[in-house]
Short mmCIF file of C-alpha atoms in Angstrom, two decimals:
data_model
loop_
_atom_site.label_atom_id
_atom_site.label_comp_id
_atom_site.label_asym_id
_atom_site.label_seq_id
_atom_site.Cartn_x
_atom_site.Cartn_y
_atom_site.Cartn_z
CA UNK D 1 166.32 306.55 198.71
CA UNK D 2 170.12 306.91 198.34
CA UNK D 3 172.41 307.54 201.27
CA UNK D 4 176.15 308.04 201.82
CA UNK D 5 177.57 306.19 204.83
CA UNK D 6 180.61 307.11 206.93
CA UNK D 7 181.92 303.52 206.86
CA UNK D 8 181.11 299.88 206.16
CA UNK D 9 179.25 299.10 209.36
CA UNK D 10 176.03 297.58 210.65
CA UNK D 11 173.30 297.14 208.06
CA UNK D 12 175.61 297.89 205.10
CA UNK D 13 178.20 295.34 206.19
CA UNK D 14 175.54 292.72 206.84
CA UNK D 15 174.03 293.35 203.40
CA UNK D 16 177.40 293.04 201.65
CA UNK D 17 178.28 289.82 203.43
CA UNK D 18 174.98 288.16 202.37
CA UNK D 19 175.37 288.80 198.63
CA UNK D 20 176.45 285.85 196.44
CA UNK D 21 177.67 288.09 193.61
CA UNK D 22 179.39 291.46 193.29
CA UNK D 23 180.62 293.59 190.42
CA UNK D 24 183.98 295.34 190.04
CA UNK D 25 184.29 298.38 187.76
CA UNK D 26 187.57 299.95 186.61
CA UNK D 27 188.80 302.04 183.70
CA UNK D 28 192.13 303.10 182.24
CA UNK D 29 193.36 306.67 182.65
CA UNK D 30 192.88 309.31 179.98
CA UNK D 31 190.74 309.36 176.88
CA UNK D 32 189.81 306.12 175.20
CA UNK D 33 190.27 302.65 176.50
CA UNK D 34 187.56 300.35 177.70
CA UNK D 35 185.65 300.60 180.96
CA UNK D 36 185.52 297.15 182.50
CA UNK D 37 182.83 295.64 184.73
CA UNK D 38 183.54 292.16 186.07
CA UNK D 39 180.98 289.98 187.84
CA UNK D 40 182.46 288.03 190.74
CA UNK D 41 181.11 285.14 192.75
CA UNK D 42 182.13 281.97 194.59
CA UNK D 43 181.54 281.76 198.30
CA UNK D 44 184.21 283.05 200.66
CA UNK D 45 186.12 285.06 198.03
CA UNK D 46 185.15 288.50 199.43
CA UNK D 47 185.82 289.91 202.90
CA UNK D 48 185.17 293.13 204.73
CA UNK D 49 188.51 293.68 206.49
CA UNK D 50 187.48 296.76 208.46
CA UNK D 51 185.21 299.80 208.15
CA UNK D 52 187.22 301.20 205.21
CA UNK D 53 188.93 298.16 203.67
CA UNK D 54 187.64 295.22 201.64
CA UNK D 55 189.47 292.49 199.75
CA UNK D 56 188.65 289.70 197.34
CA UNK D 57 190.50 286.71 195.96
CA UNK D 58 191.25 287.36 192.31
CA UNK D 59 191.12 284.17 190.25
CA UNK D 60 192.88 283.29 187.01
CA UNK D 61 190.37 283.79 184.21
CA UNK D 62 190.21 284.85 180.58
CA UNK D 63 191.19 288.46 181.22
CA UNK D 64 193.02 290.71 183.63
CA UNK D 65 191.43 294.13 183.03
CA UNK D 66 190.96 294.92 186.71
CA UNK D 67 194.60 294.21 187.47
CA UNK D 68 195.77 296.35 184.53
CA UNK D 69 193.58 299.30 185.51
CA UNK D 70 194.41 299.12 189.22
CA UNK D 71 198.12 298.99 188.48
CA UNK D 72 197.74 302.00 186.20
CA UNK D 73 195.54 304.28 188.32
CA UNK D 74 194.00 302.44 191.30
CA UNK D 75 190.42 303.64 190.72
CA UNK D 76 187.73 301.07 191.49
CA UNK D 77 184.07 300.72 192.37
CA UNK D 78 182.68 297.52 193.88
CA UNK D 79 178.90 297.10 193.65
CA UNK D 80 176.53 294.72 195.40
CA UNK D 81 172.84 294.43 194.59
CA UNK D 82 170.03 292.44 196.08
CA UNK D 83 167.83 290.26 193.94
CA UNK D 84 165.90 289.14 197.04
CA UNK D 85 162.63 290.55 198.41
CA UNK D 86 164.21 293.65 199.98
CA UNK D 87 165.91 295.68 197.22
CA UNK D 88 169.17 297.51 197.78
CA UNK D 89 172.32 298.52 195.91
CA UNK D 90 175.60 299.28 197.70
CA UNK D 91 178.61 300.85 196.02
CA UNK D 92 182.10 301.03 197.48
CA UNK D 93 184.26 303.64 195.73
CA UNK D 94 187.97 303.67 196.43
CA UNK D 95 191.54 302.97 195.53
CA UNK D 96 192.52 299.39 194.85
CA UNK D 97 195.84 297.63 194.82
CA UNK D 98 196.95 294.26 193.54
CA UNK D 99 198.69 291.88 195.93
CA UNK D 100 200.04 289.43 193.38
CA UNK D 101 200.78 285.77 193.79
CA UNK D 102 204.51 286.44 194.08
CA UNK D 103 204.32 289.46 196.40
CA UNK D 104 205.78 289.10 199.89
CA UNK D 105 202.44 289.80 201.58
CA UNK D 106 200.33 287.55 199.31
CA UNK D 107 200.26 284.67 201.82
CA UNK D 108 198.99 286.96 204.58
CA UNK D 109 196.18 288.35 202.42
CA UNK D 110 195.34 284.99 200.82
CA UNK D 111 194.97 283.38 204.26
CA UNK D 112 191.63 285.20 204.57
CA UNK D 113 190.19 282.92 201.87
CA UNK D 114 189.97 279.17 201.21
CA UNK D 115 192.88 277.87 199.10
CA UNK D 116 192.11 277.97 195.39
CA UNK D 117 194.23 276.63 192.52
CA UNK D 118 193.08 279.55 190.36
CA UNK D 119 194.29 282.31 192.73
CA UNK D 120 196.54 284.89 191.07
CA UNK D 121 196.13 287.88 193.40
CA UNK D 122 194.19 289.48 196.20
CA UNK D 123 192.60 292.79 195.34
CA UNK D 124 192.60 295.14 198.33
CA UNK D 125 190.38 298.23 198.22
CA UNK D 126 190.79 301.22 200.49
CA UNK D 127 187.20 302.44 200.52
CA UNK D 128 186.75 306.21 200.30
CA UNK D 129 182.98 306.37 199.78
CA UNK D 130 180.16 304.02 200.80
CA UNK D 131 176.70 304.59 199.37
CA UNK D 132 173.47 302.74 198.88
CA UNK D 133 170.42 303.28 196.71
CA UNK D 134 166.96 301.78 196.42
CA UNK D 135 167.36 299.07 193.79
CA UNK D 136 163.61 299.24 193.13
CA UNK D 137 164.04 298.34 189.45
CA UNK D 138 166.04 295.15 190.11
CA UNK D 139 164.27 291.87 189.38
CA UNK D 140 163.53 289.26 192.01
CA UNK D 141 165.74 286.23 191.36
CA UNK D 142 166.83 283.25 193.39
CA UNK D 143 170.21 281.59 193.60
CA UNK D 144 170.03 277.95 192.55
CA UNK D 145 173.65 277.13 193.27
CA UNK D 146 177.18 278.27 192.59
CA UNK D 147 178.84 277.23 189.36
CA UNK D 148 181.50 274.66 189.94
CA UNK D 149 183.49 275.29 186.76
CA UNK D 150 186.38 277.75 187.18
CA UNK D 151 188.21 276.15 190.09
CA UNK D 152 187.97 272.54 188.81
CA UNK D 153 189.05 273.76 185.37
CA UNK D 154 192.21 275.27 186.83
CA UNK D 155 192.80 272.23 189.07
CA UNK D 156 192.70 269.97 185.98
CA UNK D 157 195.29 272.16 184.27
CA UNK D 158 197.69 271.75 187.20
CA UNK D 159 200.18 274.43 188.31
CA UNK D 160 202.12 274.40 185.02
CA UNK D 161 198.92 274.59 182.99
CA UNK D 162 197.58 277.51 185.04
CA UNK D 163 200.90 279.30 184.61
CA UNK D 164 200.80 278.74 180.83
CA UNK D 165 197.19 279.93 180.70
CA UNK D 166 198.01 283.15 182.59
CA UNK D 167 201.00 283.78 180.33
CA UNK D 168 198.78 283.35 177.28
CA UNK D 169 195.66 285.21 178.47
CA UNK D 170 196.57 287.60 181.31
CA UNK D 171 199.75 289.51 180.34
CA UNK D 172 197.96 292.55 178.90
CA UNK D 173 194.55 294.17 178.99
CA UNK D 174 192.35 294.43 175.92
CA UNK D 175 193.77 297.95 175.52
CA UNK D 176 197.36 296.67 175.65
CA UNK D 177 198.14 297.77 179.21
CA UNK D 178 200.44 295.56 181.28
CA UNK D 179 198.25 293.28 183.40
CA UNK D 180 199.32 290.06 185.11
CA UNK D 181 202.81 289.53 183.75
CA UNK D 182 204.06 288.59 187.23
CA UNK D 183 204.72 284.97 186.25
CA UNK D 184 207.91 286.11 184.53
CA UNK D 185 209.14 288.43 187.30
CA UNK D 186 211.50 288.07 190.24
CA UNK D 187 210.37 285.47 192.76
CA UNK D 188 207.97 283.83 190.29
CA UNK D 189 210.05 280.74 189.81
CA UNK D 190 209.97 281.31 186.04
#
């Protein structure tokens, strides 16, 4: 059944790299606040950097809970699960950091992914625990295709429209924590 692994290697790495979707879970510090779980997809937006580091391209969307929580406390779990014939669930527990669009090292991290008009950050996770479990209760499902909605939507908005959208939707979390307010900071061009 379940097993804890020393690192992201071999079978675990291969499994992670085959999955078309992953889930990111974060929560604010202290009592109260909302736990957030975000489904993520789109090909080539997740990479295993090394045995203890992963990263994904964070895209402008309707919320910025993950960014708010990571900036507050850094705690994160990334989960992958198989909906194919061989069941499996892999969880990566660790400390995450936000490399924002205007950070000096954004270009270096973003170069690991295809260019995307919706990019607002790269989330880098220093993985402290790698585990897998059976996934026996997961349904069998097949992937028809990726949705081609988010990126074209942001492309149609253009750079100024994406900026306005982030300013309107991504400044704070649903609990009022600072989230992606980088568009107004030093080096943002605002």
